[in-house]
Amino acid sequence: MSDVLELERQVTLLAAIPAGTPLPSDARTVVERLLTALEQGTVRAAQRGEDGTWRAVSWVKQGILLGFRVGQMTDMSLVGTLGDQGATFGFFDKDTFPLRALELSDGVRVVPGGSAVRRGAYLARGVVCMPPMYVNVGAHVGTGTMIDSHALVGSCAQVGERVHLSAAAQIGGVLEPVNAAPVVIEDDVIVGGNSGIYEGTVVRSRAVIGAGVVLTRGTPVFDLVKEAIYRATPDTPLEIPANAVVVPGARAVSSTWGKHQHLSLQTPLIVKYRDDKTDAATALEEWLR
C-alpha cells in the first residue's frame, strides 16, 4: 500500500470516531504527516479530473479538520522591541497549525513586511509573496505565481502557475462541508486588485478578472461576446471560461419601485477574450521576480 493510501486510510478511520470520544495517541502523528504531505505537494485538497472538473479530496479536508480537533490552544505570541519598551504581538491558536517555517532552499521569495503562511500550505518554487499577504492551511500555489500585498489565499484554495493575485485580491477558502470544492484559479490567470472570488468558483486558464470584480455562487456572469449567461447550479460551481476578460458591470433591477429609484445590481461582464493586445497590457514584469 502506498504512503498516500495508508495516510488516507488512517485519516478516514480517525475522522469516523464520534466527537467527544478520545482519539488514539497516534492521531497527532497522522495530522503531522498530512500537513507535511500538503506542504510537499504530494497530496492536495482538490484535484482536476480527466474531464476538467475540479473535485474536493474529502479525506484531506477531514484530516485538516482533525488537526483542529487534536490541537491544543497555545500562546504563539511574538515578543520584540520598540525603543526601550518591549512590544508583544499576541497570537493564540491550535498548536497543530503554527506558521509554516520556510527556508531559503524552498525557493519562495518572501519580501519583509508581515506576510504569513500557515502550516499545511504548499508554495512551489518561484512563488513571490509581497507584504502583507496570507496563505491558509491546505492551499496550493503553483510556481511563478505572485501574491501581492494584502492578498488572501484561503484554506484549500487551488492557485495555478504564473498567476498574478493583485493587491487586496481575496481568494476564498472552504473546509466544511468536506465534499465542497474550493476556489480554483488555473494557470496564467490575472486577478485584479480588490477583487473577490468565493464559494468554489473556478476561473479557467488565462482568464483576466478585472479590479473590483466579485464572483460567488449566486453571481450571474454575462458574456457580451458569446451572448451567454454563466451561473452556478446546485451541482456545479460558477465557471469563468478560459481567456475571458471580466470587468465590473451593472444591470437594472426589474421591480417597479427599483426602476423608479434607478437601482441596479452588480453584475460581472465578459467584454472580450484575451488577444495580443490584452497580453501586452497584462504582461507581468518578469524582472521583479
PDB file of N, CA and C in Angstrom, residues 67-147:
ATOM      1  N   GLY A  67      -6.963  18.055  12.546  1.00  0.00           N
ATOM      2  CA  GLY A  67      -5.901  18.825  13.183  1.00  0.00           C
ATOM      3  C   GLY A  67      -6.426  19.830  14.193  1.00  0.00           C
ATOM      4  N   PHE A  68      -7.574  20.438  13.904  1.00  0.00           N
ATOM      5  CA  PHE A  68      -8.180  21.353  14.870  1.00  0.00           C
ATOM      6  C   PHE A  68      -8.707  20.584  16.081  1.00  0.00           C
ATOM      7  N   ARG A  69      -9.167  19.361  15.845  1.00  0.00           N
ATOM      8  CA  ARG A  69      -9.731  18.553  16.927  1.00  0.00           C
ATOM      9  C   ARG A  69      -8.659  18.098  17.913  1.00  0.00           C
ATOM     10  N   VAL A  70      -7.485  17.715  17.409  1.00  0.00           N
ATOM     11  CA  VAL A  70      -6.447  17.207  18.304  1.00  0.00           C
ATOM     12  C   VAL A  70      -5.556  18.324  18.843  1.00  0.00           C
ATOM     13  N   GLY A  71      -5.602  19.489  18.208  1.00  0.00           N
ATOM     14  CA  GLY A  71      -4.730  20.581  18.628  1.00  0.00           C
ATOM     15  C   GLY A  71      -5.133  21.181  19.959  1.00  0.00           C
ATOM     16  N   GLN A  72      -4.173  21.743  20.635  1.00  0.00           N
ATOM     17  CA  GLN A  72      -4.399  22.420  21.909  1.00  0.00           C
ATOM     18  C   GLN A  72      -4.096  23.908  21.746  1.00  0.00           C
ATOM     19  N   MET A  73      -4.935  24.739  22.356  1.00  0.00           N
ATOM     20  CA  MET A  73      -4.686  26.172  22.306  1.00  0.00           C
ATOM     21  C   MET A  73      -3.351  26.495  22.963  1.00  0.00           C
ATOM     22  N   THR A  74      -2.568  27.314  22.276  1.00  0.00           N
ATOM     23  CA  THR A  74      -1.252  27.655  22.794  1.00  0.00           C
ATOM     24  C   THR A  74      -0.941  29.112  22.508  1.00  0.00           C
ATOM     25  N   ASP A  75      -0.005  29.648  23.244  1.00  0.00           N
ATOM     26  CA  ASP A  75       0.427  31.030  23.078  1.00  0.00           C
ATOM     27  C   ASP A  75       1.502  31.072  21.999  1.00  0.00           C
ATOM     28  N   MET A  76       1.182  31.692  20.866  1.00  0.00           N
ATOM     29  CA  MET A  76       2.137  31.842  19.768  1.00  0.00           C
ATOM     30  C   MET A  76       2.600  33.285  19.634  1.00  0.00           C
ATOM     31  N   SER A  77       2.491  34.047  20.682  1.00  0.00           N
ATOM     32  CA  SER A  77       2.808  35.475  20.631  1.00  0.00           C
ATOM     33  C   SER A  77       4.271  35.712  20.284  1.00  0.00           C
ATOM     34  N   LEU A  78       4.501  36.839  19.621  1.00  0.00           N
ATOM     35  CA  LEU A  78       5.843  37.275  19.273  1.00  0.00           C
ATOM     36  C   LEU A  78       6.217  38.448  20.163  1.00  0.00           C
ATOM     37  N   VAL A  79       7.417  38.417  20.669  1.00  0.00           N
ATOM     38  CA  VAL A  79       7.895  39.489  21.534  1.00  0.00           C
ATOM     39  C   VAL A  79       9.057  40.172  20.836  1.00  0.00           C
ATOM     40  N   GLY A  80       8.932  41.476  20.643  1.00  0.00           N
ATOM     41  CA  GLY A  80      10.001  42.247  20.012  1.00  0.00           C
ATOM     42  C   GLY A  80      10.320  43.458  20.852  1.00  0.00           C
ATOM     43  N   THR A  81      11.033  44.387  20.265  1.00  0.00           N
ATOM     44  CA  THR A  81      11.402  45.601  20.986  1.00  0.00           C
ATOM     45  C   THR A  81      10.965  46.814  20.198  1.00  0.00           C
ATOM     46  N   LEU A  82      10.563  47.834  20.903  1.00  0.00           N
ATOM     47  CA  LEU A  82      10.167  49.101  20.305  1.00  0.00           C
ATOM     48  C   LEU A  82      10.789  50.195  21.175  1.00  0.00           C
ATOM     49  N   GLY A  83      11.925  50.732  20.714  1.00  0.00           N
ATOM     50  CA  GLY A  83      12.655  51.678  21.549  1.00  0.00           C
ATOM     51  C   GLY A  83      13.173  50.958  22.774  1.00  0.00           C
ATOM     52  N   ASP A  84      12.890  51.521  23.934  1.00  0.00           N
ATOM     53  CA  ASP A  84      13.321  50.907  25.189  1.00  0.00           C
ATOM     54  C   ASP A  84      12.235  50.017  25.781  1.00  0.00           C
ATOM     55  N   GLN A  85      11.095  49.891  25.081  1.00  0.00           N
ATOM     56  CA  GLN A  85       9.979  49.125  25.626  1.00  0.00           C
ATOM     57  C   GLN A  85       9.796  47.827  24.858  1.00  0.00           C
ATOM     58  N   GLY A  86       9.358  46.813  25.553  1.00  0.00           N
ATOM     59  CA  GLY A  86       9.050  45.555  24.900  1.00  0.00           C
ATOM     60  C   GLY A  86       7.682  45.637  24.233  1.00  0.00           C
ATOM     61  N   ALA A  87       7.560  45.027  23.070  1.00  0.00           N
ATOM     62  CA  ALA A  87       6.295  45.014  22.334  1.00  0.00           C
ATOM     63  C   ALA A  87       5.896  43.569  22.091  1.00  0.00           C
ATOM     64  N   THR A  88       4.711  43.199  22.533  1.00  0.00           N
ATOM     65  CA  THR A  88       4.223  41.837  22.365  1.00  0.00           C
ATOM     66  C   THR A  88       3.083  41.818  21.369  1.00  0.00           C
ATOM     67  N   PHE A  89       3.175  40.921  20.382  1.00  0.00           N
ATOM     68  CA  PHE A  89       2.115  40.737  19.404  1.00  0.00           C
ATOM     69  C   PHE A  89       1.418  39.425  19.755  1.00  0.00           C
ATOM     70  N   GLY A  90       0.202  39.521  20.284  1.00  0.00           N
ATOM     71  CA  GLY A  90      -0.478  38.353  20.825  1.00  0.00           C
ATOM     72  C   GLY A  90      -1.139  37.499  19.764  1.00  0.00           C
ATOM     73  N   PHE A  91      -0.794  36.202  19.713  1.00  0.00           N
ATOM     74  CA  PHE A  91      -1.418  35.237  18.821  1.00  0.00           C
ATOM     75  C   PHE A  91      -1.691  33.967  19.612  1.00  0.00           C
ATOM     76  N   PHE A  92      -2.920  33.453  19.505  1.00  0.00           N
ATOM     77  CA  PHE A  92      -3.317  32.270  20.262  1.00  0.00           C
ATOM     78  C   PHE A  92      -4.092  31.348  19.331  1.00  0.00           C
ATOM     79  N   ASP A  93      -3.566  30.152  19.098  1.00  0.00           N
ATOM     80  CA  ASP A  93      -4.176  29.249  18.123  1.00  0.00           C
ATOM     81  C   ASP A  93      -3.877  27.816  18.516  1.00  0.00           C
ATOM     82  N   LYS A  94      -4.437  26.869  17.726  1.00  0.00           N
ATOM     83  CA  LYS A  94      -4.162  25.459  17.963  1.00  0.00           C
ATOM     84  C   LYS A  94      -2.703  25.159  17.630  1.00  0.00           C
ATOM     85  N   ASP A  95      -2.055  24.392  18.491  1.00  0.00           N
ATOM     86  CA  ASP A  95      -0.622  24.159  18.310  1.00  0.00           C
ATOM     87  C   ASP A  95      -0.295  23.305  17.096  1.00  0.00           C
ATOM     88  N   THR A  96      -1.312  22.684  16.492  1.00  0.00           N
ATOM     89  CA  THR A  96      -1.097  21.903  15.280  1.00  0.00           C
ATOM     90  C   THR A  96      -0.974  22.777  14.034  1.00  0.00           C
ATOM     91  N   PHE A  97      -1.288  24.075  14.146  1.00  0.00           N
ATOM     92  CA  PHE A  97      -1.270  24.959  12.983  1.00  0.00           C
ATOM     93  C   PHE A  97      -0.447  26.219  13.233  1.00  0.00           C
ATOM     94  N   PRO A  98       0.843  26.061  13.487  1.00  0.00           N
ATOM     95  CA  PRO A  98       1.704  27.244  13.588  1.00  0.00           C
ATOM     96  C   PRO A  98       1.999  27.795  12.196  1.00  0.00           C
ATOM     97  N   LEU A  99       2.754  28.866  12.130  1.00  0.00           N
ATOM     98  CA  LEU A  99       3.214  29.347  10.846  1.00  0.00           C
ATOM     99  C   LEU A  99       4.143  28.319  10.213  1.00  0.00           C
ATOM    100  N   ARG A 100       4.079  28.214   8.896  1.00  0.00           N
ATOM    101  CA  ARG A 100       4.991  27.314   8.202  1.00  0.00           C
ATOM    102  C   ARG A 100       6.395  27.911   8.215  1.00  0.00           C
ATOM    103  N   ALA A 101       7.375  27.069   8.489  1.00  0.00           N
ATOM    104  CA  ALA A 101       8.767  27.519   8.542  1.00  0.00           C
ATOM    105  C   ALA A 101       9.397  27.371   7.167  1.00  0.00           C
ATOM    106  N   LEU A 102       9.428  28.466   6.399  1.00  0.00           N
ATOM    107  CA  LEU A 102      10.068  28.459   5.090  1.00  0.00           C
ATOM    108  C   LEU A 102      11.567  28.657   5.242  1.00  0.00           C
ATOM    109  N   GLU A 103      12.326  28.069   4.318  1.00  0.00           N
ATOM    110  CA  GLU A 103      13.773  28.211   4.303  1.00  0.00           C
ATOM    111  C   GLU A 103      14.224  28.715   2.930  1.00  0.00           C
ATOM    112  N   LEU A 104      15.437  29.227   2.851  1.00  0.00           N
ATOM    113  CA  LEU A 104      15.967  29.736   1.593  1.00  0.00           C
ATOM    114  C   LEU A 104      15.930  28.660   0.511  1.00  0.00           C
ATOM    115  N   SER A 105      16.166  27.420   0.904  1.00  0.00           N
ATOM    116  CA  SER A 105      16.198  26.311  -0.058  1.00  0.00           C
ATOM    117  C   SER A 105      14.832  26.016  -0.674  1.00  0.00           C
ATOM    118  N   ASP A 106      13.748  26.527  -0.080  1.00  0.00           N
ATOM    119  CA  ASP A 106      12.413  26.316  -0.639  1.00  0.00           C
ATOM    120  C   ASP A 106      12.217  27.092  -1.936  1.00  0.00           C
ATOM    121  N   GLY A 107      13.019  28.115  -2.166  1.00  0.00           N
ATOM    122  CA  GLY A 107      12.925  28.876  -3.405  1.00  0.00           C
ATOM    123  C   GLY A 107      11.722  29.780  -3.484  1.00  0.00           C
ATOM    124  N   VAL A 108      11.118  30.114  -2.337  1.00  0.00           N
ATOM    125  CA  VAL A 108       9.979  31.027  -2.280  1.00  0.00           C
ATOM    126  C   VAL A 108      10.482  32.390  -1.809  1.00  0.00           C
ATOM    127  N   ARG A 109      10.141  33.429  -2.552  1.00  0.00           N
ATOM    128  CA  ARG A 109      10.584  34.776  -2.188  1.00  0.00           C
ATOM    129  C   ARG A 109       9.539  35.433  -1.306  1.00  0.00           C
ATOM    130  N   VAL A 110       9.901  35.709  -0.067  1.00  0.00           N
ATOM    131  CA  VAL A 110       9.006  36.378   0.878  1.00  0.00           C
ATOM    132  C   VAL A 110       9.622  37.719   1.234  1.00  0.00           C
ATOM    133  N   VAL A 111       9.028  38.794   0.727  1.00  0.00           N
ATOM    134  CA  VAL A 111       9.549  40.142   0.962  1.00  0.00           C
ATOM    135  C   VAL A 111       9.191  40.565   2.385  1.00  0.00           C
ATOM    136  N   PRO A 112      10.120  41.169   3.141  1.00  0.00           N
ATOM    137  CA  PRO A 112       9.829  41.569   4.516  1.00  0.00           C
ATOM    138  C   PRO A 112       8.635  42.513   4.600  1.00  0.00           C
ATOM    139  N   GLY A 113       7.846  42.350   5.684  1.00  0.00           N
ATOM    140  CA  GLY A 113       6.742  43.279   5.893  1.00  0.00           C
ATOM    141  C   GLY A 113       5.486  42.695   6.481  1.00  0.00           C
ATOM    142  N   GLY A 114       5.521  41.483   7.033  1.00  0.00           N
ATOM    143  CA  GLY A 114       4.364  40.989   7.770  1.00  0.00           C
ATOM    144  C   GLY A 114       3.546  39.927   7.089  1.00  0.00           C
ATOM    145  N   SER A 115       4.080  39.211   6.120  1.00  0.00           N
ATOM    146  CA  SER A 115       3.345  38.127   5.468  1.00  0.00           C
ATOM    147  C   SER A 115       3.372  36.873   6.334  1.00  0.00           C
ATOM    148  N   ALA A 116       2.420  35.954   6.072  1.00  0.00           N
ATOM    149  CA  ALA A 116       2.370  34.715   6.838  1.00  0.00           C
ATOM    150  C   ALA A 116       1.832  33.580   5.982  1.00  0.00           C
ATOM    151  N   VAL A 117       2.415  32.408   6.174  1.00  0.00           N
ATOM    152  CA  VAL A 117       1.963  31.185   5.515  1.00  0.00           C
ATOM    153  C   VAL A 117       1.721  30.163   6.604  1.00  0.00           C
ATOM    154  N   ARG A 118       0.525  29.591   6.621  1.00  0.00           N
ATOM    155  CA  ARG A 118       0.169  28.667   7.690  1.00  0.00           C
ATOM    156  C   ARG A 118       0.673  27.264   7.387  1.00  0.00           C
ATOM    157  N   ARG A 119       0.923  26.522   8.435  1.00  0.00           N
ATOM    158  CA  ARG A 119       1.324  25.112   8.301  1.00  0.00           C
ATOM    159  C   ARG A 119       0.315  24.376   7.426  1.00  0.00           C
ATOM    160  N   GLY A 120       0.818  23.501   6.526  1.00  0.00           N
ATOM    161  CA  GLY A 120      -0.061  22.716   5.678  1.00  0.00           C
ATOM    162  C   GLY A 120      -0.399  23.367   4.355  1.00  0.00           C
ATOM    163  N   ALA A 121       0.271  24.473   4.010  1.00  0.00           N
ATOM    164  CA  ALA A 121       0.070  25.125   2.711  1.00  0.00           C
ATOM    165  C   ALA A 121       1.253  24.812   1.803  1.00  0.00           C
ATOM    166  N   TYR A 122       0.969  24.649   0.516  1.00  0.00           N
ATOM    167  CA  TYR A 122       2.019  24.367  -0.461  1.00  0.00           C
ATOM    168  C   TYR A 122       2.323  25.611  -1.273  1.00  0.00           C
ATOM    169  N   LEU A 123       3.577  26.004  -1.298  1.00  0.00           N
ATOM    170  CA  LEU A 123       4.067  27.078  -2.160  1.00  0.00           C
ATOM    171  C   LEU A 123       5.198  26.518  -3.008  1.00  0.00           C
ATOM    172  N   ALA A 124       5.008  26.524  -4.317  1.00  0.00           N
ATOM    173  CA  ALA A 124       6.024  25.990  -5.214  1.00  0.00           C
ATOM    174  C   ALA A 124       7.217  26.929  -5.303  1.00  0.00           C
ATOM    175  N   ARG A 125       8.315  26.409  -5.796  1.00  0.00           N
ATOM    176  CA  ARG A 125       9.488  27.238  -6.036  1.00  0.00           C
ATOM    177  C   ARG A 125       9.125  28.350  -7.024  1.00  0.00           C
ATOM    178  N   GLY A 126       9.636  29.538  -6.764  1.00  0.00           N
ATOM    179  CA  GLY A 126       9.376  30.652  -7.652  1.00  0.00           C
ATOM    180  C   GLY A 126       8.172  31.489  -7.282  1.00  0.00           C
ATOM    181  N   VAL A 127       7.434  31.101  -6.242  1.00  0.00           N
ATOM    182  CA  VAL A 127       6.331  31.936  -5.758  1.00  0.00           C
ATOM    183  C   VAL A 127       6.909  33.189  -5.108  1.00  0.00           C
ATOM    184  N   VAL A 128       6.245  34.324  -5.328  1.00  0.00           N
ATOM    185  CA  VAL A 128       6.669  35.598  -4.740  1.00  0.00           C
ATOM    186  C   VAL A 128       5.572  36.096  -3.815  1.00  0.00           C
ATOM    187  N   CYS A 129       5.921  36.435  -2.588  1.00  0.00           N
ATOM    188  CA  CYS A 129       4.967  36.906  -1.585  1.00  0.00           C
ATOM    189  C   CYS A 129       5.300  38.346  -1.213  1.00  0.00           C
ATOM    190  N   MET A 130       4.398  39.269  -1.563  1.00  0.00           N
ATOM    191  CA  MET A 130       4.595  40.680  -1.241  1.00  0.00           C
ATOM    192  C   MET A 130       3.849  41.014   0.048  1.00  0.00           C
ATOM    193  N   PRO A 131       4.424  41.851   0.892  1.00  0.00           N
ATOM    194  CA  PRO A 131       3.841  42.066   2.215  1.00  0.00           C
ATOM    195  C   PRO A 131       2.703  43.087   2.216  1.00  0.00           C
ATOM    196  N   PRO A 132       1.747  42.924   3.141  1.00  0.00           N
ATOM    197  CA  PRO A 132       1.491  41.695   3.878  1.00  0.00           C
ATOM    198  C   PRO A 132       0.495  40.831   3.114  1.00  0.00           C
ATOM    199  N   MET A 133       0.682  39.541   3.107  1.00  0.00           N
ATOM    200  CA  MET A 133      -0.245  38.612   2.468  1.00  0.00           C
ATOM    201  C   MET A 133      -0.384  37.388   3.379  1.00  0.00           C
ATOM    202  N   TYR A 134      -1.377  36.533   3.055  1.00  0.00           N
ATOM    203  CA  TYR A 134      -1.618  35.368   3.917  1.00  0.00           C
ATOM    204  C   TYR A 134      -2.069  34.181   3.082  1.00  0.00           C
ATOM    205  N   VAL A 135      -1.479  33.032   3.359  1.00  0.00           N
ATOM    206  CA  VAL A 135      -1.877  31.778   2.725  1.00  0.00           C
ATOM    207  C   VAL A 135      -2.296  30.815   3.826  1.00  0.00           C
ATOM    208  N   ASN A 136      -3.511  30.278   3.713  1.00  0.00           N
ATOM    209  CA  ASN A 136      -4.068  29.450   4.780  1.00  0.00           C
ATOM    210  C   ASN A 136      -3.809  27.971   4.523  1.00  0.00           C
ATOM    211  N   VAL A 137      -4.101  27.162   5.535  1.00  0.00           N
ATOM    212  CA  VAL A 137      -3.852  25.719   5.510  1.00  0.00           C
ATOM    213  C   VAL A 137      -4.563  25.050   4.334  1.00  0.00           C
ATOM    214  N   GLY A 138      -3.890  24.098   3.707  1.00  0.00           N
ATOM    215  CA  GLY A 138      -4.488  23.329   2.624  1.00  0.00           C
ATOM    216  C   GLY A 138      -4.421  23.996   1.273  1.00  0.00           C
ATOM    217  N   ALA A 139      -4.008  25.266   1.217  1.00  0.00           N
ATOM    218  CA  ALA A 139      -3.915  25.959  -0.070  1.00  0.00           C
ATOM    219  C   ALA A 139      -2.747  25.405  -0.884  1.00  0.00           C
ATOM    220  N   HIS A 140      -2.862  25.539  -2.201  1.00  0.00           N
ATOM    221  CA  HIS A 140      -1.832  25.050  -3.117  1.00  0.00           C
ATOM    222  C   HIS A 140      -1.554  26.170  -4.118  1.00  0.00           C
ATOM    223  N   VAL A 141      -0.310  26.655  -4.160  1.00  0.00           N
ATOM    224  CA  VAL A 141       0.060  27.782  -5.016  1.00  0.00           C
ATOM    225  C   VAL A 141       1.178  27.338  -5.946  1.00  0.00           C
ATOM    226  N   GLY A 142       0.948  27.463  -7.259  1.00  0.00           N
ATOM    227  CA  GLY A 142       1.886  26.968  -8.247  1.00  0.00           C
ATOM    228  C   GLY A 142       3.063  27.886  -8.505  1.00  0.00           C
ATOM    229  N   THR A 143       4.065  27.340  -9.189  1.00  0.00           N
ATOM    230  CA  THR A 143       5.308  28.044  -9.432  1.00  0.00           C
ATOM    231  C   THR A 143       5.104  29.300 -10.273  1.00  0.00           C
ATOM    232  N   GLY A 144       5.895  30.327  -9.956  1.00  0.00           N
ATOM    233  CA  GLY A 144       5.842  31.568 -10.711  1.00  0.00           C
ATOM    234  C   GLY A 144       4.690  32.478 -10.360  1.00  0.00           C
ATOM    235  N   THR A 145       3.879  32.119  -9.400  1.00  0.00           N
ATOM    236  CA  THR A 145       2.737  32.951  -9.008  1.00  0.00           C
ATOM    237  C   THR A 145       3.183  34.060  -8.067  1.00  0.00           C
ATOM    238  N   MET A 146       2.597  35.241  -8.230  1.00  0.00           N
ATOM    239  CA  MET A 146       2.849  36.348  -7.312  1.00  0.00           C
ATOM    240  C   MET A 146       1.605  36.610  -6.485  1.00  0.00           C
ATOM    241  N   ILE A 147       1.779  36.665  -5.164  1.00  0.00           N
ATOM    242  CA  ILE A 147       0.706  37.018  -4.235  1.00  0.00           C
ATOM    243  C   ILE A 147       1.022  38.413  -3.726  1.00  0.00           C
TER     244      ILE A 147
END
